[in-house]
PDB file of C-alpha atoms in Angstrom:
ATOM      1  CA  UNK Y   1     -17.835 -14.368  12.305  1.00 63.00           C
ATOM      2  CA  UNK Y   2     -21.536 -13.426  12.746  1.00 72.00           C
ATOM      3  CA  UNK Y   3     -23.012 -11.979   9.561  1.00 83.00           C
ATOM      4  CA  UNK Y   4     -26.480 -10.267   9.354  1.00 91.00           C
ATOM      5  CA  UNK Y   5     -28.589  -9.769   5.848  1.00 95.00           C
ATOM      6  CA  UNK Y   6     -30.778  -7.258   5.423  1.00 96.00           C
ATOM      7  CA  UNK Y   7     -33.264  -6.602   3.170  1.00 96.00           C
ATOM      8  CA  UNK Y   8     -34.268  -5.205   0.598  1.00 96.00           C
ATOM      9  CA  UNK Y   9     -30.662  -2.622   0.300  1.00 95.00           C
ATOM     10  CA  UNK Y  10     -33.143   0.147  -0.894  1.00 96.00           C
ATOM     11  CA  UNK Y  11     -36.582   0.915  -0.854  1.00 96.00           C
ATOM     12  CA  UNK Y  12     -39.102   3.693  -3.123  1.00 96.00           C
ATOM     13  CA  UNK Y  13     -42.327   3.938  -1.790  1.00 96.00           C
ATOM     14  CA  UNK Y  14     -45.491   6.818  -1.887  1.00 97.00           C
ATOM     15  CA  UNK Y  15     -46.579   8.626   1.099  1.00 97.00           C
ATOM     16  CA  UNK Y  16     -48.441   6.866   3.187  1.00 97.00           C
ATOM     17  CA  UNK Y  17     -47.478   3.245   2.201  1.00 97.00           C
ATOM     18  CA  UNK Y  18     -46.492   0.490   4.346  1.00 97.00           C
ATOM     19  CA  UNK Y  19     -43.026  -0.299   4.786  1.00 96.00           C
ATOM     20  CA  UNK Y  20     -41.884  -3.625   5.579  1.00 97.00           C
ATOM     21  CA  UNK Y  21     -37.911  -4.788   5.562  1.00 97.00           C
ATOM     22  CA  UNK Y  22     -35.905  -7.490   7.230  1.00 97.00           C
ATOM     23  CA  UNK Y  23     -32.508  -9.149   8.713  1.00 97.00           C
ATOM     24  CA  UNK Y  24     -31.480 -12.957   8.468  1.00 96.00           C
ATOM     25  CA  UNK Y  25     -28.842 -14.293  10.108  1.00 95.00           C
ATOM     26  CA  UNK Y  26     -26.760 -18.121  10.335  1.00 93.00           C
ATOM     27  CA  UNK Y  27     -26.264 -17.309  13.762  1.00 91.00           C
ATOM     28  CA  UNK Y  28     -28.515 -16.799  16.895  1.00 91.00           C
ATOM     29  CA  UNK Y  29     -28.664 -13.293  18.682  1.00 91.00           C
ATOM     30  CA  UNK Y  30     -30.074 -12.621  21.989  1.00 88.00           C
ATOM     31  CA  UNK Y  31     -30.992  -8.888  21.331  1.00 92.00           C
ATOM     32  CA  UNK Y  32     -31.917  -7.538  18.255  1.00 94.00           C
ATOM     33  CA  UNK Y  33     -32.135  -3.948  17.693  1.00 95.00           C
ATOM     34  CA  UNK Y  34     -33.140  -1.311  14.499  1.00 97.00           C
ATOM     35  CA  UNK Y  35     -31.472   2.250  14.119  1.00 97.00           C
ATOM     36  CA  UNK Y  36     -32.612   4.896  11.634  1.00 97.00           C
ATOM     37  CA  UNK Y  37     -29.882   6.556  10.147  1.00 96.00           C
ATOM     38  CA  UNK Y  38     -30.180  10.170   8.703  1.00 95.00           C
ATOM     39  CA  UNK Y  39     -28.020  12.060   6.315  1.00 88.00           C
ATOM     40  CA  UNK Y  40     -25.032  12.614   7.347  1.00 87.00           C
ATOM     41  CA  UNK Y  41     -26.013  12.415  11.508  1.00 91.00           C
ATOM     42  CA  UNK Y  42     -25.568   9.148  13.213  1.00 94.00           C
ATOM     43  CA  UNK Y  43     -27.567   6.321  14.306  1.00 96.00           C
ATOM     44  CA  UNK Y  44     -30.438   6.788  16.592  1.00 95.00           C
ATOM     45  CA  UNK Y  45     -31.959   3.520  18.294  1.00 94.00           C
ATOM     46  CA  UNK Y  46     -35.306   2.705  17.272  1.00 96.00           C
ATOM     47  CA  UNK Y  47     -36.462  -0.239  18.885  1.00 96.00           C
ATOM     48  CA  UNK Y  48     -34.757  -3.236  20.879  1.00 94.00           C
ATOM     49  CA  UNK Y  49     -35.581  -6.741  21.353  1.00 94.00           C
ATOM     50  CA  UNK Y  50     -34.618  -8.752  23.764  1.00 91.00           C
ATOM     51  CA  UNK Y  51     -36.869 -11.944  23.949  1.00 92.00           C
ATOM     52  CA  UNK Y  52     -37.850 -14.608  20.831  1.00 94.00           C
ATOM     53  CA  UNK Y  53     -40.869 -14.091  19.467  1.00 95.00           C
ATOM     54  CA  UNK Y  54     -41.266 -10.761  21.299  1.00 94.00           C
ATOM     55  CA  UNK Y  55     -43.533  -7.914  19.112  1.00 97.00           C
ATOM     56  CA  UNK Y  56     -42.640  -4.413  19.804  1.00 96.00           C
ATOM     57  CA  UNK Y  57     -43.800  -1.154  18.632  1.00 96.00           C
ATOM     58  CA  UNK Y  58     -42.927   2.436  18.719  1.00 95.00           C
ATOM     59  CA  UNK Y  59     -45.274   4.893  17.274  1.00 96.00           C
ATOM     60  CA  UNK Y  60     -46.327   4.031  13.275  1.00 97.00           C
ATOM     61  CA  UNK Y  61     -42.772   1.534  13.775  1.00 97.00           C
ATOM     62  CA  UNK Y  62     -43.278  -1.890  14.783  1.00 98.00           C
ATOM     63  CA  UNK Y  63     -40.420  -4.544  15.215  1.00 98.00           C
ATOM     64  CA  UNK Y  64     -40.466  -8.345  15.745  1.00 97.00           C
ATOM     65  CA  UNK Y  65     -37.490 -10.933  17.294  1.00 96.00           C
ATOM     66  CA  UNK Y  66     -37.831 -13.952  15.509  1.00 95.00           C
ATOM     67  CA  UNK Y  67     -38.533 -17.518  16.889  1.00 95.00           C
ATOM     68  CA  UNK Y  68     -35.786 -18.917  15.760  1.00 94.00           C
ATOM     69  CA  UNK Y  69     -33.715 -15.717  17.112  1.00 93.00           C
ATOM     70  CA  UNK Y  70     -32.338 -15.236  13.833  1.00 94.00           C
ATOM     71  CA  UNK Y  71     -34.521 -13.108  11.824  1.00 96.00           C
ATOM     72  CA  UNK Y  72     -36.158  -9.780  12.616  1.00 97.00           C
ATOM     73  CA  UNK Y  73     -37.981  -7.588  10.826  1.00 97.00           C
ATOM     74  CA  UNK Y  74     -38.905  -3.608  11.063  1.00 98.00           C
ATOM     75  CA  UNK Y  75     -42.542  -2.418   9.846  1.00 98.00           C
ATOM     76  CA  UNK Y  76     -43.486   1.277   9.329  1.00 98.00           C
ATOM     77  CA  UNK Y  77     -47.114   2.355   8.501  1.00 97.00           C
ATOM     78  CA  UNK Y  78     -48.132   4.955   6.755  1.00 97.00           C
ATOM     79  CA  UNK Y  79     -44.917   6.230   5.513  1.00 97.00           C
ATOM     80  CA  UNK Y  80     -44.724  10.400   5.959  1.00 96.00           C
ATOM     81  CA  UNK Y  81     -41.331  11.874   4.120  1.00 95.00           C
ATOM     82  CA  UNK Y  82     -39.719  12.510   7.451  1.00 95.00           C
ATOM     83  CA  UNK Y  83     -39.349   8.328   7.149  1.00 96.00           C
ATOM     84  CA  UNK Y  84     -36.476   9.048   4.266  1.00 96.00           C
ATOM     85  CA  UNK Y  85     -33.178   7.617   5.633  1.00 96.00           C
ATOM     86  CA  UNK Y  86     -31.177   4.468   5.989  1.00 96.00           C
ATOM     87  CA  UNK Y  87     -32.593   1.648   8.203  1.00 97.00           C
ATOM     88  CA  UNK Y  88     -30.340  -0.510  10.427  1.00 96.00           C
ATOM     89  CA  UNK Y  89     -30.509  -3.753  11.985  1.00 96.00           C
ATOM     90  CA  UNK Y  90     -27.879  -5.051  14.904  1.00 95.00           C
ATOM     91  CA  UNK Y  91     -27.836  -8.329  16.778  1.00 93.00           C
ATOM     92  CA  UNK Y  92     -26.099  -8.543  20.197  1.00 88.00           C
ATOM     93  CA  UNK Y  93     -22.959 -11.106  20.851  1.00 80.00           C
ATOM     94  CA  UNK Y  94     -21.288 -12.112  23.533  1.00 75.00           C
ATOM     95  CA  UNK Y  95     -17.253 -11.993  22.608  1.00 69.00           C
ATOM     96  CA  UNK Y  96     -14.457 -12.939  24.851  1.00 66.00           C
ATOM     97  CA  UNK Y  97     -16.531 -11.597  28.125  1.00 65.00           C
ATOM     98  CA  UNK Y  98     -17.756  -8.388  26.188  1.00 69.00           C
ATOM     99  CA  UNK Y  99     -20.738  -7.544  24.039  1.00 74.00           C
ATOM    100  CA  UNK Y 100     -21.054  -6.431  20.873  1.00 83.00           C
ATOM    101  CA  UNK Y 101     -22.954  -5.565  18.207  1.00 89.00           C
ATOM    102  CA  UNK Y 102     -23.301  -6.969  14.636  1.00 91.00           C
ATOM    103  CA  UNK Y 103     -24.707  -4.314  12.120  1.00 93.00           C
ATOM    104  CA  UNK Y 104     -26.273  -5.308   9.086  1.00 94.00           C
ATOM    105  CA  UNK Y 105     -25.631  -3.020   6.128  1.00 94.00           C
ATOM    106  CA  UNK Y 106     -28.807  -0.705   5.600  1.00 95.00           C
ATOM    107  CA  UNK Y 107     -32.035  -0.286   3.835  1.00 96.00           C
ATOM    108  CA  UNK Y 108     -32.147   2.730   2.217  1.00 96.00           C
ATOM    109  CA  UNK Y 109     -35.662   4.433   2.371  1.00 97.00           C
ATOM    110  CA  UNK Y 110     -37.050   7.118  -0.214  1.00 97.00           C
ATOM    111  CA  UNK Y 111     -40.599   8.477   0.510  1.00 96.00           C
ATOM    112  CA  UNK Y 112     -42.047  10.309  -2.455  1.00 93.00           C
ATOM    113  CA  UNK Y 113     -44.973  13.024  -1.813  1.00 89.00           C
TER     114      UNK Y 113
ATOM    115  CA  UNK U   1     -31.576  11.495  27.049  1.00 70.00           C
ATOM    116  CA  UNK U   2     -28.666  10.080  26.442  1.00 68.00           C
ATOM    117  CA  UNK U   3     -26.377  12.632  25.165  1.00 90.00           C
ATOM    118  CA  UNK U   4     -22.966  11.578  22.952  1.00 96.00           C
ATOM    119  CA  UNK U   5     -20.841  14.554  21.201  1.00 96.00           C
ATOM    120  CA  UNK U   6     -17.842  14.226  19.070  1.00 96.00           C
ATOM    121  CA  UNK U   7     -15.042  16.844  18.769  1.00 91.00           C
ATOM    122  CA  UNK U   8     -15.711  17.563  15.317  1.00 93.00           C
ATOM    123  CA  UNK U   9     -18.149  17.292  12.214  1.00 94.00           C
ATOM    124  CA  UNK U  10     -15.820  17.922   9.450  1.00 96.00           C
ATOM    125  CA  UNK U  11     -12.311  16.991   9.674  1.00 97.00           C
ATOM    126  CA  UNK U  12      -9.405  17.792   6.611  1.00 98.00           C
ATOM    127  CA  UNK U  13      -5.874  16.493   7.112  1.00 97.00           C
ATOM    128  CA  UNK U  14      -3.177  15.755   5.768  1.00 97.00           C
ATOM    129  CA  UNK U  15      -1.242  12.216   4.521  1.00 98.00           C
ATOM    130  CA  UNK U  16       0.778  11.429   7.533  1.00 97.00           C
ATOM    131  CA  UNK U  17      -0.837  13.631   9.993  1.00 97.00           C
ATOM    132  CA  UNK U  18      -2.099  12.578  13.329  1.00 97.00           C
ATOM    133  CA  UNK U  19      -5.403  12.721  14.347  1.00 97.00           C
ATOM    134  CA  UNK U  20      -7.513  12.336  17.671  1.00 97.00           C
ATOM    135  CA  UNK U  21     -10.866  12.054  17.338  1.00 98.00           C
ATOM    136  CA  UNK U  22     -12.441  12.583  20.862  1.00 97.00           C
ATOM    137  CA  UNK U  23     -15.403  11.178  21.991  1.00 97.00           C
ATOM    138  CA  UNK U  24     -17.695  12.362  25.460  1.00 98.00           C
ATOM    139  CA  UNK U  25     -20.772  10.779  26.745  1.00 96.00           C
ATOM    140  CA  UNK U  26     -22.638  12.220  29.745  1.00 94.00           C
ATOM    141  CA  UNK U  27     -24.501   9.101  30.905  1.00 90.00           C
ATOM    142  CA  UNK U  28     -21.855   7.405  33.204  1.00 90.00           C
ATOM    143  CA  UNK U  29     -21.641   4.770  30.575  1.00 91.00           C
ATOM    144  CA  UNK U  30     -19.441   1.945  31.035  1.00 90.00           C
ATOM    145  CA  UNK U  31     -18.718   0.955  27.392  1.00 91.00           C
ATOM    146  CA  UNK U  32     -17.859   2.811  24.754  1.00 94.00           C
ATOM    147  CA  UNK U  33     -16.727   2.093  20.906  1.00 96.00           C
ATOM    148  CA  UNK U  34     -15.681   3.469  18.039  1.00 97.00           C
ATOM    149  CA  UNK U  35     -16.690   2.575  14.662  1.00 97.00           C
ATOM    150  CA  UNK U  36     -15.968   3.681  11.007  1.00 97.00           C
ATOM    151  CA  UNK U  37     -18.739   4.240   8.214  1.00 95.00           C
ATOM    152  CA  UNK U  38     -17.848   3.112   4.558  1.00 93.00           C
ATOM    153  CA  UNK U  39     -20.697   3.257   1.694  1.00 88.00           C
ATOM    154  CA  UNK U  40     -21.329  -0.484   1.103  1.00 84.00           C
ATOM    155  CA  UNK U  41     -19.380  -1.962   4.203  1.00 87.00           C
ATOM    156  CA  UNK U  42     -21.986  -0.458   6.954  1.00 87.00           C
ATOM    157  CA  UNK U  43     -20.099   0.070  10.049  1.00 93.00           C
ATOM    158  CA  UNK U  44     -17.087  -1.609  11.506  1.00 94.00           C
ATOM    159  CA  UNK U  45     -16.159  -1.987  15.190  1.00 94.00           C
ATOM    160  CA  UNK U  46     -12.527  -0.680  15.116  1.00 96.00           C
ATOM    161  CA  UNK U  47     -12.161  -0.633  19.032  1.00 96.00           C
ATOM    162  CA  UNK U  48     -13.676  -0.727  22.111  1.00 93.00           C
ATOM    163  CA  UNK U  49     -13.071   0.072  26.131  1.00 94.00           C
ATOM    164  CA  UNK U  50     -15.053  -1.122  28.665  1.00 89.00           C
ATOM    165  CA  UNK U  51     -13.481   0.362  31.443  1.00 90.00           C
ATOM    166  CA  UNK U  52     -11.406   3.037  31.931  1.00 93.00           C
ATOM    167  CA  UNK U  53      -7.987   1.952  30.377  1.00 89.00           C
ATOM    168  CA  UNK U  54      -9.046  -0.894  28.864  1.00 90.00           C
ATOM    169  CA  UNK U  55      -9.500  -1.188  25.627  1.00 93.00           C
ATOM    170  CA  UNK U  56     -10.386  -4.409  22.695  1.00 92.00           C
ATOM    171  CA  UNK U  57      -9.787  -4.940  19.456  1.00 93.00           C
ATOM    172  CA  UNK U  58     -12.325  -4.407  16.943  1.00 92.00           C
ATOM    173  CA  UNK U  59     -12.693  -6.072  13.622  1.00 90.00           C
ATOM    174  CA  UNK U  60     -10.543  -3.264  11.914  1.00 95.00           C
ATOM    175  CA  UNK U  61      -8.111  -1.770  14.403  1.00 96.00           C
ATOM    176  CA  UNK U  62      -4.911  -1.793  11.903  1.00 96.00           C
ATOM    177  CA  UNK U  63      -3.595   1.809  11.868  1.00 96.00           C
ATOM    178  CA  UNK U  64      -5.786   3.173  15.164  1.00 98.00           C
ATOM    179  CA  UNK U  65      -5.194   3.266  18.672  1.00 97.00           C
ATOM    180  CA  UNK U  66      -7.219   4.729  21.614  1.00 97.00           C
ATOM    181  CA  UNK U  67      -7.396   6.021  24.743  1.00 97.00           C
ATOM    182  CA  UNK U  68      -9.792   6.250  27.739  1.00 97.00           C
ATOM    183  CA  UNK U  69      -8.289   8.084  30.505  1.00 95.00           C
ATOM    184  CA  UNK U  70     -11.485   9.091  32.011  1.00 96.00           C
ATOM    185  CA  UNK U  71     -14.712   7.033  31.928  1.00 95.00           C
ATOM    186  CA  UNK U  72     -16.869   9.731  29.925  1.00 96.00           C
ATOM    187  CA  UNK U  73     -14.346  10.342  27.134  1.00 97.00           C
ATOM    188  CA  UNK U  74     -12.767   8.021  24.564  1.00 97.00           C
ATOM    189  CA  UNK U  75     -10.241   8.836  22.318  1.00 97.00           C
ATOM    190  CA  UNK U  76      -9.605   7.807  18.592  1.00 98.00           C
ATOM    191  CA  UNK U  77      -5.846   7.990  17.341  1.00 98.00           C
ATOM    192  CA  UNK U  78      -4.694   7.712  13.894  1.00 97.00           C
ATOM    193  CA  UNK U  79      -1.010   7.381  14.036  1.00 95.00           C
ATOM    194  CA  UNK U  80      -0.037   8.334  10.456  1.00 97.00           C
ATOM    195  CA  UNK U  81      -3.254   8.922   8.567  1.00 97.00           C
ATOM    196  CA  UNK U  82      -4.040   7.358   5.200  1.00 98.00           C
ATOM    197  CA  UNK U  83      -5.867   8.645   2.460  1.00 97.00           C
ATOM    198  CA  UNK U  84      -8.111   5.107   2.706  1.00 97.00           C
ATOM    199  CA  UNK U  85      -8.632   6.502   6.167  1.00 98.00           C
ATOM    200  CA  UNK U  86     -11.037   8.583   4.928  1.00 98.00           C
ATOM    201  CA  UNK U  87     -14.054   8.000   6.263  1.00 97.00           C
ATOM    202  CA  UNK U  88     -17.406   8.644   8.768  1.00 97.00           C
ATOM    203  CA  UNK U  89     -16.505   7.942  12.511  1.00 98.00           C
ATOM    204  CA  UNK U  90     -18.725   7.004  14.797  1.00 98.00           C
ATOM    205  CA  UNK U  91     -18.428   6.669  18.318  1.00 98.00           C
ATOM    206  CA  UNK U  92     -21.043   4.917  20.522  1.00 96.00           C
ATOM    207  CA  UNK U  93     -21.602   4.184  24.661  1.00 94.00           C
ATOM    208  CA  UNK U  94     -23.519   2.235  26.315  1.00 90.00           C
ATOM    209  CA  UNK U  95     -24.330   0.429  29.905  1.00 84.00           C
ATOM    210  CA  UNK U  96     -21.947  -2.545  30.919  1.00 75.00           C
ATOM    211  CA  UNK U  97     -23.984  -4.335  33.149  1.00 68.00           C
ATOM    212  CA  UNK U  98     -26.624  -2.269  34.416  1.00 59.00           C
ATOM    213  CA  UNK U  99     -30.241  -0.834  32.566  1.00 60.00           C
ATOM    214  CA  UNK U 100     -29.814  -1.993  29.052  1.00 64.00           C
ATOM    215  CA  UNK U 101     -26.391  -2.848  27.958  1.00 67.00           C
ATOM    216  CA  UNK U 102     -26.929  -3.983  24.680  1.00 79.00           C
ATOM    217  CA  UNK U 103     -28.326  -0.517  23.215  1.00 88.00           C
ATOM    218  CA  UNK U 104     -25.690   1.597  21.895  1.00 91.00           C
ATOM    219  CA  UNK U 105     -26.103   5.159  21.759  1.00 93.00           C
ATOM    220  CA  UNK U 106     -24.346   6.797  18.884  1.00 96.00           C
ATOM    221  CA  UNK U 107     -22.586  10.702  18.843  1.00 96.00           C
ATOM    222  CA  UNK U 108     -23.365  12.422  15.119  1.00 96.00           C
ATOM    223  CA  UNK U 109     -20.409  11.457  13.567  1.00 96.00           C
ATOM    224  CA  UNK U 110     -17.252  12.799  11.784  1.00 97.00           C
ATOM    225  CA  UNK U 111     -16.723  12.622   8.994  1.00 96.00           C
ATOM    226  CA  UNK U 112     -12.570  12.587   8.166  1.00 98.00           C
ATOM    227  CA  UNK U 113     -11.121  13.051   4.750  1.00 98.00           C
ATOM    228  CA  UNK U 114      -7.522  12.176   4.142  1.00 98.00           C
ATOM    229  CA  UNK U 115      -5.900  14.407   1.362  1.00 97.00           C
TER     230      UNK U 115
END
């Protein structure tokens, strides 16, 4: 089946730093979307794609769908502590009539002070 | 806002027991799944139901059922629950056909341990 790998698995970084991580894929997706995970709460949608090539942003977050449709990759500037938690990527596909989601398994973000 | 709650936060039980994890989302939607949490494995589609009484297979659906009697609410079953059923549960709904049906909306989780 579809498999997504994401990049880096964890990340250290100062206040204020930029962020960058990604997801690669074998397999095309027509919708790519990034969920921030926090302790122990779950997911909470970021940012969707839904066209190649398309850049979208969200605040300090900024997300692009690859050309290729399989690769995306999350951005976060200027990295506050409230940033700290894990970082989710899911491509969209179409399964016996139904759709799903593939979830790639997490970048884990620590923001020092 | 979308708006998804699960029964419980913390759940305890027992080898053997059954347990029903319950599931509500207040945003009519059509689809709704229910996934399980694992350090390392990410999450794992165990079912799905997009319709009331219908229901898929997931990737992982040995030793689960469900139910979705009414469109908000879905319903997680574990038969006879295993100690490597312990886990985080997630459930998640979103649109079927209508507004954006590819972005799933998730409830906070709970988290299940199996003694």
């Amino acid at each position: 089946g579809q498999q997504l790998n994401q990049s880096p698995q964890s990340m250290f970084i100062q206040e204020g730093e930029d962020v960058s991580m990604n997801c690669t894929s074998s397999s095309i997706f027509n919708t790519w979307l990034w969920y921030k995970q926090d302790p122990g709460e779950g997911p909470v949608l970021l940012i969707a794609l839904y066209k190649a090539g398309e850049l979208t942003s969200n605040g300090r977050l900024t997300a692009q769908f690859g050309i290729t449709r399989k690769d995306s990759f999350l951005n976060i500037s200027a990295s506050i502590p409230s940033d700290v938690g894990i970082y989710f990527c899911a491509g969209q596909v179409s399964q016996g009539g139904s759709e799903k989601l593939v979830f790639g398994k997490g970048t884990k973000l620590t923001v020092n002070p | 806002d979308v708006k998804v709650t699960q029964s419980s936060r913390y759940l305890v039980k027992r080898t053997g027991e059954k347990v029903f994890l319950e599931c509500v989302q207040d945003m009519d939607h059509e689809n709704m799944f229910w996934y399980r949490q694992d350090p390392g494995l990410g999450l794992r589609l165990i079912y799905f139901s997009y319709d009331v009484k219908m229901k898929e297979k997931g990737d992982i659906p040995e030793g689960y059922s469900v139910s979705r009697e009414k469109k908000e609410r879905f319903s997680l079953i574990l038969e006879s629950a295993s100690t490597n059923q312990t886990s985080m549960y997630l459930c998640a709904s979103s649109w079927r056909l209508a507004g954006t049906p590819y972005e799933q909306y998730f409830g906070p989780g709970t988290r299940l341990t199996v003694t």
